[in-house]
Coordinates of C-alpha atoms in Angstrom, one line a residue:
Chain A
M1 CA -14.6 -31.2 9.9
A2 CA -17.5 -33.0 7.0
T3 CA -19.9 -31.2 10.2
V4 CA -19.9 -28.1 8.6
A5 CA -20.4 -29.9 5.1
E6 CA -23.5 -31.1 6.6
T7 CA -25.3 -28.4 7.9
H8 CA -25.8 -27.6 4.2
Q9 CA -27.6 -30.4 3.2
E10 CA -30.7 -29.2 3.3
E11 CA -29.9 -25.4 2.2
N12 CA -28.4 -26.9 -0.9
A13 CA -30.7 -26.4 -4.1
A14 CA -31.1 -29.9 -6.3
P15 CA -28.1 -30.1 -8.7
P16 CA -29.0 -28.4 -11.9
V17 CA -28.8 -31.5 -14.3
R18 CA -31.8 -33.4 -15.7
R19 CA -31.2 -37.1 -13.7
P20 CA -32.5 -39.9 -16.4
T21 CA -34.8 -42.0 -14.5
G22 CA -33.3 -45.2 -13.6
I23 CA -29.7 -43.7 -14.4
S24 CA -27.2 -46.9 -14.2
R25 CA -24.9 -47.0 -11.3
R26 CA -22.4 -47.4 -14.1
S27 CA -22.4 -44.0 -15.2
R28 CA -22.8 -42.7 -11.5
W29 CA -19.3 -44.0 -11.4
V30 CA -18.2 -42.8 -14.7
R31 CA -19.6 -39.6 -13.4
R32 CA -17.8 -39.9 -9.6
A33 CA -14.6 -41.2 -11.4
P34 CA -13.0 -37.7 -11.6
L35 CA -13.6 -36.2 -8.7
L36 CA -12.1 -39.6 -6.4
P37 CA -9.0 -38.9 -6.8
A38 CA -8.8 -35.2 -5.3
L39 CA -11.8 -36.1 -2.2
I40 CA -9.5 -39.1 -1.4
F41 CA -6.3 -37.5 -1.3
T42 CA -8.3 -34.6 1.1
I43 CA -9.7 -37.3 3.0
V44 CA -6.5 -39.0 3.5
I45 CA -4.5 -36.3 4.0
T46 CA -6.7 -33.4 6.4
Q47 CA -9.1 -35.6 7.7
V48 CA -7.0 -38.3 9.0
P49 CA -4.2 -36.4 10.6
F50 CA -6.7 -34.8 12.8
L51 CA -8.8 -37.4 13.7
I52 CA -5.1 -39.1 15.1
T53 CA -4.5 -35.5 16.9
M54 CA -9.0 -36.8 18.3
G55 CA -7.2 -39.6 20.0
I56 CA -4.0 -38.2 20.9
S57 CA -5.5 -35.4 22.8
S58 CA -7.1 -38.5 25.4
L59 CA -3.7 -39.6 26.4
R60 CA 0.0 -38.5 28.8
W61 CA 2.1 -38.6 26.4
N62 CA 5.3 -35.8 26.4
P63 CA 8.3 -37.9 24.9
Q64 CA 11.1 -37.0 26.7
K65 CA 9.5 -39.7 29.1
P66 CA 8.6 -42.1 27.4
G67 CA 5.7 -44.9 29.0
D68 CA 5.3 -48.3 27.2
K69 CA 1.7 -48.0 25.6
S70 CA 2.4 -47.7 21.8
F71 CA 0.2 -45.5 20.0
L72 CA -0.1 -46.7 16.6
G73 CA 3.1 -47.0 16.9
L74 CA 3.7 -43.6 16.4
G75 CA 5.4 -43.7 19.9
D76 CA 4.8 -44.5 22.9
Y77 CA 2.8 -42.9 26.1
T78 CA 2.7 -43.4 29.3
S79 CA -1.5 -43.2 29.2
F80 CA -5.0 -42.8 28.8
V81 CA -6.7 -40.2 30.6
G82 CA -10.0 -39.3 28.7
F83 CA -10.6 -35.5 28.7
D84 CA -8.1 -34.5 31.3
N85 CA -5.8 -32.6 28.6
Y86 CA -9.3 -30.6 27.7
K87 CA -9.8 -29.4 31.8
T88 CA -6.3 -28.1 31.6
V89 CA -6.7 -26.8 28.6
F90 CA -9.5 -25.1 30.1
T91 CA -8.2 -23.8 33.2
D92 CA -4.7 -23.1 32.3
E93 CA -4.0 -19.3 32.8
R94 CA -1.3 -19.1 29.5
L95 CA -4.1 -21.5 27.1
R96 CA -7.1 -19.0 28.0
S97 CA -4.7 -15.6 27.9
A98 CA -4.0 -17.2 24.0
V99 CA -7.8 -17.8 23.3
I100 CA -8.5 -14.1 24.1
N101 CA -5.2 -13.1 21.9
T102 CA -6.3 -15.1 19.2
I103 CA -9.3 -13.4 19.9
T104 CA -7.6 -9.8 19.8
L105 CA -5.1 -10.0 17.2
T106 CA -8.5 -11.4 14.8
V107 CA -11.2 -8.4 15.4
G108 CA -8.5 -6.3 15.8
T109 CA -6.6 -6.8 12.7
V110 CA -10.2 -7.6 10.2
G111 CA -11.8 -5.0 11.6
I112 CA -9.4 -2.0 11.1
S113 CA -8.0 -4.0 7.1
L114 CA -11.7 -4.0 6.5
L115 CA -11.9 -0.2 7.0
L116 CA -8.7 0.8 5.6
G117 CA -9.6 -1.1 2.8
L118 CA -13.2 0.0 2.2
G119 CA -12.1 3.7 2.5
L120 CA -9.8 2.5 -0.4
A121 CA -11.9 0.7 -2.2
V122 CA -14.1 4.2 -2.6
L123 CA -11.4 6.6 -3.3
L124 CA -9.7 3.9 -6.3
D125 CA -13.7 3.5 -7.4
R126 CA -12.7 6.9 -8.9
K127 CA -11.1 7.3 -12.4
F128 CA -7.8 9.5 -11.7
P129 CA -4.6 9.7 -13.0
G130 CA -2.4 6.6 -12.7
R131 CA -5.3 4.6 -11.0
G132 CA -3.9 1.2 -12.5
L133 CA -0.8 2.3 -11.3
A134 CA -1.8 3.2 -7.5
R135 CA -3.7 0.3 -7.3
T136 CA -0.7 -1.9 -8.0
L137 CA 1.5 -0.1 -5.6
L138 CA -1.0 -1.0 -2.9
I139 CA -1.1 -4.7 -3.9
A140 CA 2.2 -5.2 -2.9
P141 CA 2.3 -5.9 1.2
F142 CA 0.0 -8.4 0.4
L143 CA 2.6 -9.6 -1.9
I144 CA 5.5 -9.5 0.3
M145 CA 6.5 -13.1 1.6
P146 CA 4.3 -12.7 5.2
V147 CA 7.3 -13.5 7.4
A148 CA 9.8 -11.2 5.1
S149 CA 7.1 -8.9 5.5
A150 CA 7.1 -9.5 9.9
L151 CA 10.4 -8.9 9.7
L152 CA 11.0 -6.2 8.0
W153 CA 8.6 -4.4 10.2
K154 CA 10.1 -5.9 13.2
H155 CA 13.9 -4.9 12.3
A156 CA 13.6 -1.7 9.5
L157 CA 10.4 0.1 11.5
Y158 CA 10.1 -0.7 14.5
N159 CA 13.6 -0.9 16.3
P160 CA 14.7 1.2 18.9
T161 CA 17.9 3.0 16.9
Y162 CA 17.7 2.7 13.5
G163 CA 13.7 1.9 12.5
L164 CA 12.2 4.3 10.3
F165 CA 9.9 5.2 12.4
N166 CA 12.1 5.9 15.3
G167 CA 14.6 7.4 12.3
T168 CA 11.1 9.5 11.0
I169 CA 10.5 10.9 14.1
N170 CA 13.7 11.7 15.5
A171 CA 14.2 13.7 11.3
V172 CA 11.0 15.7 12.2
W173 CA 11.9 16.5 15.9
K174 CA 15.3 17.8 14.5
L175 CA 13.8 19.7 12.2
F176 CA 11.8 21.7 14.9
G177 CA 15.4 22.7 16.8
A178 CA 15.5 19.4 19.2
D179 CA 18.7 17.0 19.8
H180 CA 16.6 13.6 19.2
G181 CA 13.3 12.8 19.1
P182 CA 11.7 10.4 21.8
T183 CA 12.6 6.9 21.2
I184 CA 10.2 4.4 21.8
D185 CA 10.7 1.1 21.6
F186 CA 7.0 -0.1 19.4
V187 CA 7.4 -4.0 19.3
S188 CA 8.1 -4.2 23.1
S189 CA 6.0 -1.2 24.7
Y190 CA 3.1 -2.2 22.3
P191 CA 3.7 -5.4 21.5
M192 CA -0.2 -6.6 20.2
P193 CA -0.7 -3.2 18.1
S194 CA 2.6 -3.8 16.9
V195 CA 1.8 -6.9 15.2
I196 CA -2.2 -6.5 14.8
A197 CA -0.2 -3.2 12.9
A198 CA 1.9 -5.0 10.8
L199 CA -1.0 -7.2 9.9
V200 CA -2.9 -4.7 9.2
W201 CA -0.8 -3.9 6.3
Q202 CA -0.4 -6.5 4.9
W203 CA -4.1 -7.5 4.8
T204 CA -5.5 -4.1 3.6
P205 CA -4.8 -5.1 -0.2
F206 CA -6.6 -7.9 0.3
M207 CA -9.4 -6.6 1.6
M208 CA -9.6 -3.1 -1.1
L209 CA -9.4 -5.8 -3.8
I210 CA -12.4 -7.9 -2.6
L211 CA -14.0 -4.8 -2.2
L212 CA -13.0 -3.0 -4.9
A213 CA -14.3 -5.5 -6.8
G214 CA -17.7 -5.1 -5.5
L215 CA -17.5 -1.5 -6.0
Q216 CA -16.8 -2.2 -9.4
A217 CA -20.2 -4.7 -10.5
Q218 CA -22.3 -2.6 -8.8
P219 CA -25.2 -1.7 -11.2
T220 CA -24.9 1.8 -13.7
D221 CA -27.8 2.5 -15.0
I222 CA -29.1 2.2 -11.6
L223 CA -26.7 4.7 -9.5
E224 CA -27.4 6.4 -12.6
A225 CA -30.8 6.8 -12.4
A226 CA -30.1 7.8 -8.9
R227 CA -28.5 10.9 -9.4
V228 CA -31.3 11.5 -12.1
D229 CA -34.1 11.3 -8.7
G230 CA -31.9 13.7 -7.2
A231 CA -30.1 11.4 -4.8
N232 CA -27.1 13.2 -3.3
G233 CA -23.0 11.2 -2.9
V234 CA -24.3 10.3 1.1
K235 CA -27.6 8.7 -0.3
I236 CA -26.7 6.8 -2.9
F237 CA -24.2 5.0 -0.6
R238 CA -26.0 4.5 2.3
Y239 CA -28.8 3.2 0.3
I240 CA -27.6 1.7 -2.9
T241 CA -24.2 1.0 -3.0
L242 CA -23.7 0.0 1.1
P243 CA -26.9 -3.0 1.0
H244 CA -24.9 -4.2 -2.5
M245 CA -21.9 -4.2 -0.7
R246 CA -22.7 -5.9 1.8
Q247 CA -22.1 -9.3 0.8
Y248 CA -18.5 -8.9 -0.5
I249 CA -18.1 -7.1 3.6
E250 CA -19.2 -10.4 4.4
L251 CA -16.7 -12.4 2.2
S252 CA -13.4 -10.5 3.0
T253 CA -14.0 -10.5 6.6
L254 CA -14.9 -14.2 7.5
L255 CA -12.2 -15.1 4.4
G256 CA -9.6 -12.7 6.5
A257 CA -10.9 -14.0 9.7
I258 CA -10.1 -17.6 8.7
Y259 CA -7.0 -16.6 8.1
I260 CA -6.1 -14.5 11.1
V261 CA -7.1 -17.2 12.8
Q262 CA -4.5 -19.4 12.1
Q263 CA -2.0 -16.4 12.0
F264 CA 1.6 -17.4 12.9
D265 CA 4.2 -16.1 10.4
A266 CA 3.9 -13.2 12.6
V267 CA 4.0 -13.5 15.6
F268 CA 6.7 -16.2 15.1
S269 CA 8.5 -13.5 13.8
I270 CA 7.6 -10.6 15.9
T271 CA 7.4 -10.6 19.1
Q272 CA 7.9 -14.7 19.5
G273 CA 4.8 -14.4 21.6
G274 CA 5.9 -11.8 23.5
P275 CA 7.1 -10.4 26.7
G276 CA 5.4 -12.9 28.7
S277 CA 2.8 -14.0 26.6
A278 CA 1.7 -10.9 25.3
T279 CA 1.2 -11.9 22.1
T280 CA 0.7 -15.6 22.0
N281 CA -2.1 -16.6 20.2
L282 CA -3.1 -20.5 20.1
P283 CA -1.3 -21.1 16.9
Y284 CA 1.6 -20.1 18.8
E285 CA 1.3 -21.7 21.9
I286 CA 0.1 -24.7 20.7
Y287 CA 3.7 -25.0 18.4
L288 CA 5.7 -24.2 22.0
T289 CA 3.6 -26.5 23.6
T290 CA 4.2 -29.3 20.7
F291 CA 7.7 -28.8 20.0
S292 CA 9.4 -26.8 23.2
K293 CA 7.6 -28.8 26.2
L294 CA 6.6 -31.5 24.5
E295 CA 3.7 -32.0 25.7
Y296 CA 1.5 -33.8 23.2
G297 CA -1.6 -34.9 24.6
E298 CA -2.4 -31.1 25.5
A299 CA -0.8 -29.8 22.6
S300 CA -3.7 -32.1 20.9
A301 CA -6.4 -31.0 23.1
A302 CA -5.7 -27.3 22.2
G303 CA -5.8 -28.2 18.9
V304 CA -9.4 -29.3 18.9
V305 CA -10.7 -26.9 20.2
T306 CA -9.0 -24.3 18.1
V307 CA -10.8 -26.7 15.3
I308 CA -14.0 -26.2 16.9
G309 CA -13.8 -22.7 17.5
T310 CA -12.7 -22.4 13.7
I311 CA -15.4 -24.0 13.0
V312 CA -18.1 -21.8 14.7
V313 CA -16.3 -19.0 13.0
A314 CA -16.6 -21.3 9.1
T315 CA -20.1 -21.8 10.1
F316 CA -20.9 -18.5 9.6
A317 CA -18.1 -18.2 7.2
L318 CA -19.4 -21.1 4.4
R319 CA -23.4 -19.3 4.8
V320 CA -21.7 -16.5 3.6
V321 CA -20.1 -18.3 1.2
S322 CA -22.8 -20.8 -0.4
S323 CA -25.6 -17.9 -0.1
L324 CA -23.1 -16.2 -2.8
F325 CA -22.7 -19.6 -4.3
R326 CA -26.2 -20.0 -5.4
E327 CA -26.9 -16.4 -5.7
E328 CA -25.0 -17.7 -9.1
H329 CA -26.3 -21.1 -9.8
S330 CA -29.5 -19.8 -9.5
Chain B
M1 CA -10.8 -7.0 -13.8
S2 CA -13.0 -4.2 -14.7
A3 CA -10.4 -2.1 -13.5
Q4 CA -9.1 -1.7 -17.4
T5 CA -12.2 -2.4 -18.7
T6 CA -13.9 1.5 -17.6
E7 CA -10.7 3.0 -17.5
T8 CA -11.4 4.3 -20.6
P9 CA -14.4 4.8 -22.6
K10 CA -12.6 3.2 -26.0
S11 CA -15.1 4.0 -28.4
G12 CA -17.1 6.8 -29.0
T13 CA -20.2 5.7 -28.9
I14 CA -23.2 7.4 -28.1
L15 CA -23.5 6.3 -24.9
N16 CA -19.9 7.1 -24.0
R17 CA -20.2 10.4 -25.3
R18 CA -22.9 11.1 -23.3
K19 CA -21.3 9.7 -20.3
K20 CA -18.8 12.2 -21.0
K21 CA -20.6 15.7 -20.7
S22 CA -22.5 14.4 -17.9
A23 CA -19.4 14.7 -16.2
Q24 CA -18.1 17.8 -17.6
G25 CA -21.8 19.1 -17.0
E26 CA -20.8 19.1 -13.1
G27 CA -18.5 21.8 -13.5
D28 CA -15.7 23.3 -11.2
L29 CA -16.7 22.4 -7.7
A30 CA -16.7 18.1 -9.0
E31 CA -12.9 19.3 -10.3
T32 CA -11.7 20.5 -7.3
G33 CA -13.6 17.5 -5.0
G34 CA -11.6 15.5 -7.4
F35 CA -8.7 16.9 -6.7
V36 CA -8.9 16.3 -3.4
W37 CA -9.5 12.6 -3.2
T38 CA -7.1 12.0 -5.6
T39 CA -4.4 14.2 -3.4
T40 CA -5.9 11.7 -1.0
A41 CA -5.6 8.4 -2.6
W42 CA -2.1 9.0 -3.5
V43 CA -0.9 9.9 -0.4
L44 CA -2.5 6.8 1.0
T45 CA -1.1 4.5 -1.5
L46 CA 2.6 6.1 -1.4
I47 CA 2.1 5.4 2.6
F48 CA 1.2 2.0 2.1
F49 CA 3.9 1.4 -0.2
A50 CA 6.7 3.5 1.3
P51 CA 7.9 -0.1 3.4
V52 CA 8.3 -1.8 0.6
A53 CA 9.9 0.4 -1.3
W54 CA 12.3 1.5 2.1
M55 CA 13.2 -2.4 2.2
F56 CA 14.4 -2.0 -1.5
L57 CA 16.2 0.5 -0.8
T58 CA 18.0 0.0 1.9
S59 CA 18.4 -3.7 -0.2
F60 CA 21.0 -1.4 -1.9
H61 CA 22.9 0.4 0.6
S62 CA 25.9 -0.6 2.4
E63 CA 25.1 -2.4 6.2
A64 CA 26.4 1.2 8.0
D65 CA 24.4 3.5 6.0
A66 CA 21.1 0.9 6.8
A67 CA 22.0 1.7 10.3
T68 CA 22.1 5.7 10.6
N69 CA 19.3 7.9 12.6
P70 CA 17.8 9.8 11.1
P71 CA 17.7 7.5 7.9
T72 CA 19.6 7.8 5.0
L73 CA 17.6 8.0 1.8
L74 CA 20.2 8.3 -0.7
A75 CA 23.3 6.7 0.4
G76 CA 25.6 4.9 -2.1
F77 CA 24.5 2.1 -3.7
T78 CA 26.1 -1.9 -3.4
L79 CA 25.2 -4.9 -4.6
D80 CA 27.6 -6.3 -1.4
N81 CA 24.0 -7.5 0.1
Y82 CA 22.6 -9.4 -2.7
S83 CA 26.1 -11.5 -3.7
A84 CA 26.7 -11.6 0.5
L85 CA 23.3 -13.8 0.9
F86 CA 24.1 -16.3 -2.0
D87 CA 27.5 -16.1 -0.2
R88 CA 25.8 -17.7 2.6
G89 CA 23.9 -20.7 0.3
V90 CA 20.3 -19.0 -0.5
G91 CA 20.6 -20.7 -3.8
P92 CA 19.4 -24.3 -2.6
F93 CA 16.7 -22.8 -0.7
L94 CA 15.3 -20.8 -3.2
I95 CA 15.6 -24.3 -5.5
N96 CA 13.4 -26.0 -2.8
S97 CA 11.1 -23.2 -2.4
A98 CA 10.9 -23.5 -6.4
T99 CA 10.3 -26.9 -6.4
A100 CA 7.6 -27.0 -3.9
S101 CA 5.2 -24.5 -4.7
I102 CA 5.2 -26.0 -9.0
V103 CA 6.1 -29.1 -8.5
S104 CA 2.8 -28.8 -6.3
T105 CA 1.0 -26.2 -8.0
L106 CA 1.2 -29.2 -11.1
L107 CA -0.1 -31.7 -9.0
V108 CA -3.1 -29.6 -7.5
L109 CA -3.7 -28.8 -11.5
A110 CA -4.1 -32.9 -12.2
L111 CA -6.2 -33.8 -9.6
A112 CA -8.5 -30.4 -9.1
I113 CA -9.4 -30.4 -13.2
P114 CA -10.5 -33.7 -13.3
A115 CA -12.9 -33.3 -9.9
A116 CA -14.1 -29.6 -11.3
Y117 CA -15.0 -31.2 -14.4
A118 CA -17.3 -33.8 -12.3
L119 CA -18.2 -30.9 -10.5
S120 CA -19.6 -28.9 -12.9
I121 CA -20.4 -29.9 -16.7
K122 CA -21.4 -33.3 -15.7
P123 CA -22.0 -33.2 -11.8
V124 CA -22.3 -35.9 -9.3
E125 CA -25.1 -36.6 -7.3
K126 CA -25.1 -34.1 -3.7
W127 CA -22.1 -32.0 -6.2
T128 CA -22.8 -28.9 -3.8
D129 CA -22.3 -30.9 -0.9
V130 CA -18.6 -32.3 -1.9
M131 CA -18.0 -28.7 -3.1
F132 CA -18.1 -27.0 0.8
F133 CA -16.5 -30.4 1.6
F134 CA -13.3 -29.6 0.3
L135 CA -14.0 -26.2 1.4
S136 CA -14.3 -26.9 5.2
T137 CA -11.4 -28.6 5.1
K138 CA -9.5 -24.9 4.4
F139 CA -10.7 -23.8 8.0
L140 CA -9.2 -26.9 9.8
P141 CA -5.9 -25.1 11.5
S142 CA -2.8 -26.3 9.8
I143 CA -1.4 -26.4 13.4
A144 CA -4.1 -28.8 14.2
A145 CA -2.7 -31.7 12.3
L146 CA 1.1 -30.5 13.0
L147 CA 1.5 -32.9 15.2
P148 CA -0.1 -36.3 13.8
I149 CA 2.0 -35.5 10.6
Y150 CA 4.9 -34.7 12.0
L151 CA 5.1 -38.1 13.1
L152 CA 4.0 -40.2 10.6
V153 CA 6.4 -38.7 8.8
Q154 CA 9.2 -39.2 11.1
K155 CA 7.6 -42.9 11.5
I156 CA 8.3 -43.3 7.6
G157 CA 11.8 -41.4 7.9
G158 CA 10.3 -37.9 6.3
L159 CA 11.6 -35.6 7.7
D160 CA 13.9 -32.9 5.6
N161 CA 12.5 -34.9 2.7
I162 CA 11.1 -31.7 0.2
W163 CA 8.6 -34.4 -1.0
I164 CA 6.6 -34.4 2.0
L165 CA 5.9 -29.9 2.0
V166 CA 4.9 -31.1 -2.1
V167 CA 2.2 -33.5 -0.9
L168 CA 1.4 -30.6 2.1
Y169 CA 0.9 -27.7 0.3
T170 CA -1.1 -30.3 -2.7
A171 CA -3.7 -30.4 0.1
M172 CA -2.9 -26.8 1.2
N173 CA -4.3 -25.8 -2.1
L174 CA -6.2 -28.0 -3.4
P175 CA -9.7 -27.0 -2.1
I176 CA -9.1 -23.1 -3.5
A177 CA -8.0 -24.7 -7.1
I178 CA -11.7 -26.9 -7.6
W179 CA -13.3 -24.2 -6.1
M180 CA -12.1 -21.6 -8.2
L181 CA -12.0 -24.4 -11.5
Q182 CA -15.5 -24.9 -10.6
S183 CA -16.8 -21.5 -11.2
F184 CA -14.5 -21.4 -13.6
L185 CA -16.3 -24.2 -16.0
A186 CA -19.2 -23.6 -14.5
E187 CA -19.1 -20.3 -17.1
V188 CA -18.6 -22.7 -19.8
P189 CA -21.7 -22.8 -22.3
K190 CA -24.3 -25.4 -22.6
E191 CA -25.4 -24.5 -25.6
I192 CA -22.0 -25.1 -27.6
M193 CA -21.3 -28.3 -25.5
E194 CA -24.4 -29.8 -26.9
A195 CA -23.8 -28.1 -30.3
A196 CA -20.1 -29.7 -30.5
E197 CA -22.8 -33.3 -29.4
V198 CA -24.7 -32.7 -31.3
D199 CA -22.6 -32.0 -34.5
G200 CA -20.9 -35.4 -33.5
A201 CA -18.1 -34.3 -30.7
G202 CA -16.8 -37.3 -28.4
T203 CA -16.7 -36.4 -25.1
L204 CA -12.6 -35.9 -25.1
R205 CA -13.2 -34.1 -28.2
V206 CA -15.5 -31.4 -26.2
I207 CA -13.2 -31.1 -23.5
W208 CA -10.1 -30.1 -25.7
S209 CA -12.3 -27.6 -28.5
V210 CA -14.8 -26.0 -25.8
I211 CA -14.2 -26.2 -22.6
V212 CA -9.9 -26.0 -22.7
P213 CA -9.7 -22.4 -24.3
I214 CA -12.4 -20.9 -21.8
I215 CA -10.6 -22.2 -19.6
T216 CA -7.1 -22.0 -19.7
P217 CA -7.5 -18.3 -18.5
G218 CA -9.1 -20.2 -14.9
I219 CA -5.6 -22.7 -14.6
A220 CA -3.6 -19.5 -14.8
A221 CA -5.4 -18.0 -12.1
T222 CA -5.5 -20.9 -9.8
S223 CA -1.9 -22.1 -10.5
L224 CA -0.6 -18.6 -10.0
I225 CA -2.6 -18.5 -6.2
C226 CA -1.8 -21.7 -6.1
F227 CA 1.9 -20.9 -6.4
I228 CA 1.8 -17.3 -4.5
F229 CA 0.2 -19.6 -1.3
S230 CA 3.1 -21.8 -1.3
W231 CA 5.6 -20.1 -2.0
N232 CA 5.3 -18.5 1.3
E233 CA 3.9 -21.1 3.3
F234 CA 6.3 -21.2 6.6
L235 CA 4.8 -23.3 9.2
L236 CA 4.9 -26.8 7.9
A237 CA 8.6 -25.5 6.1
K238 CA 9.5 -25.0 9.6
S239 CA 8.6 -28.3 11.5
L240 CA 8.9 -30.7 9.2
T241 CA 12.3 -29.3 7.6
A242 CA 15.9 -29.3 9.0
V243 CA 18.4 -28.0 6.2
A244 CA 17.9 -30.1 3.2
A245 CA 14.8 -29.4 2.0
S246 CA 14.4 -26.4 4.2
T247 CA 12.7 -23.6 1.2
S248 CA 13.6 -19.6 1.4
P249 CA 11.4 -18.4 4.6
V250 CA 13.1 -20.8 7.5
F251 CA 16.3 -19.3 5.3
L252 CA 15.2 -15.8 6.7
V253 CA 14.4 -16.9 10.3
G254 CA 17.3 -18.6 10.2
F255 CA 19.7 -15.5 8.3
I256 CA 19.0 -13.1 11.0
T257 CA 19.9 -14.5 13.7
S258 CA 23.5 -15.1 13.1
E259 CA 24.2 -11.6 11.7
G260 CA 25.3 -8.6 13.7
L261 CA 24.8 -5.1 11.7
F262 CA 22.5 -7.1 9.3
L263 CA 19.3 -4.8 8.2
A264 CA 20.6 -3.9 4.4
K265 CA 21.2 -7.8 4.2
L266 CA 18.0 -8.4 5.4
C267 CA 16.5 -6.2 3.3
A268 CA 17.8 -7.6 0.4
A269 CA 16.7 -11.4 1.4
A270 CA 13.8 -10.3 2.1
T271 CA 12.9 -8.6 -1.1
L272 CA 14.8 -11.8 -2.8
V273 CA 12.5 -14.1 -1.5
S274 CA 9.9 -11.9 -2.0
L275 CA 10.1 -11.0 -5.7
P276 CA 8.8 -14.2 -7.5
V277 CA 5.4 -13.7 -6.2
L278 CA 5.5 -10.0 -6.2
I279 CA 6.4 -10.5 -10.1
A280 CA 3.8 -12.9 -11.0
G281 CA 1.5 -10.7 -8.8
F282 CA 1.4 -7.9 -10.5
A283 CA 2.0 -9.7 -14.0
A284 CA -2.0 -10.9 -13.4
Q285 CA -2.7 -8.9 -10.9
D286 CA -6.0 -9.4 -12.8
K287 CA -6.1 -13.0 -12.2
L288 CA -5.9 -12.1 -7.9
V289 CA -9.5 -11.1 -6.6
R290 CA -11.4 -13.9 -8.4
G291 CA -8.2 -16.5 -6.5
L292 CA -8.8 -14.7 -3.2
S293 CA -12.5 -14.9 -2.9
L294 CA -12.1 -18.6 -4.4
G295 CA -13.9 -18.2 -7.4
A296 CA -17.0 -16.4 -5.6
V297 CA -16.0 -12.9 -6.7
K298 CA -15.2 -12.3 -10.5

């Protein structure tokens, strides 16, 4: 993914170091030496496999029907098919719905958790009794292991017979004299909202933490001055707080989006992509294609398409991060 | 984080006193408004925390009490669910998780500290490009690299081996660690380093007596984040391990498929595997923001 880094080459400010003219080759390598182990390790572990994925994406390869050609000694494929797998990716119904589900899941989760996170951050920016404790309790959903929280939602909250949601509905109905409240099978009836709700619960604290830090970084003297000049709370929020918060909102949105595009745990644990393929997103679809359908070529092509999609999002993300970064180093 | 620092004005300086006065001056209206907002904040907090509380509570109930409808809040407490977990052999999974996360975190630090040094204190040319290269690898969905990694690991006979996870988790967290540590190292004041050099201190001595004390909190924050991400990782662990090297999330998923009435045990398992990260996260919550934002938000 070196392409993403390259787009920033021109924008980057010169390094803040005075480089004496005629710096020797040797001293330059002395500077580079501490960097090299990390750089080489990262390239080997992250870039090389991706190049291999690109290679496999041009092959017809199913390990259950092994061919007679060896691919780098890793296994035997049937034939070289050029871009055929990509044609499949773009025409296959399942994959197209996986793309749409990925977008729905990401936009839904990030959008809702951002709004909730902003609301909570504004509430927690005020002093009130027990604020420290409230903040601690609010972080908890983000610290629960994602697989554990997905299973918790599926079984302890959504379950139609003994889940907390139906149990609470039932208790409220009984309070008003009914025999039994309505039973809602959340996961089967509303699969996508169920997954999104569980993820929103998990990601709202993340948004809240970054946005709260942003609110607390507001220069108090400016707020004070605005208040002295007679600006009311709404105006201060609209003209001072929001512009100040813009970069924090962008940062949390984009970091959240990067993680949720790659989301696997909740889909795997709550719905297994179902019913049918109603909640199958790209990572889960690729996982199935790789390990159940065993279509290596097709899975790799889908992987490459996912990466390209992510690069598009990531380019925006990098622009935001680099603006924060440069501001700090200028 | 400034939550603690802004909470209460510590001393009665003139500035603080004046602030207090103006706050009082807003009068009763602000007070009622304050009550409403405080209540809202607490209600929302409790709603968000409720599933965690429910998980914790249910983990101490018997299976029969856990599956009632309407739900039973207070029933007899029992530790049976937790002992059942250890009977089912959760121990090795926890040890695998601990090995993978602690060893990979140490490896990350060993690689990232020198790299961050070469990107801040004595920066290489084009150091910002290098920074963004590292960051861009974080955006590569691991699913896109999973098949080649699976095939390579299979070829070298490394499936179901904890050290494969150690290596992969190191690669997964390295970019985050470099970004965080770089942001801490960039805060080391140049004047102090120069002064130390003028006084005749060698590079190693400068590193040891000037840089290390300043970035120790940074190293702690970085370790916390790396630990959380590797402890919670599921996709790679699920795909590359079977039994011997499986980590706690894999245990959790396998555990529920083989149980009849299992809600209380599931809650116990979910509580147990989340506990290390919960404790670490609560203890170091002021470091969380900076880590999650890759060092961008102080």
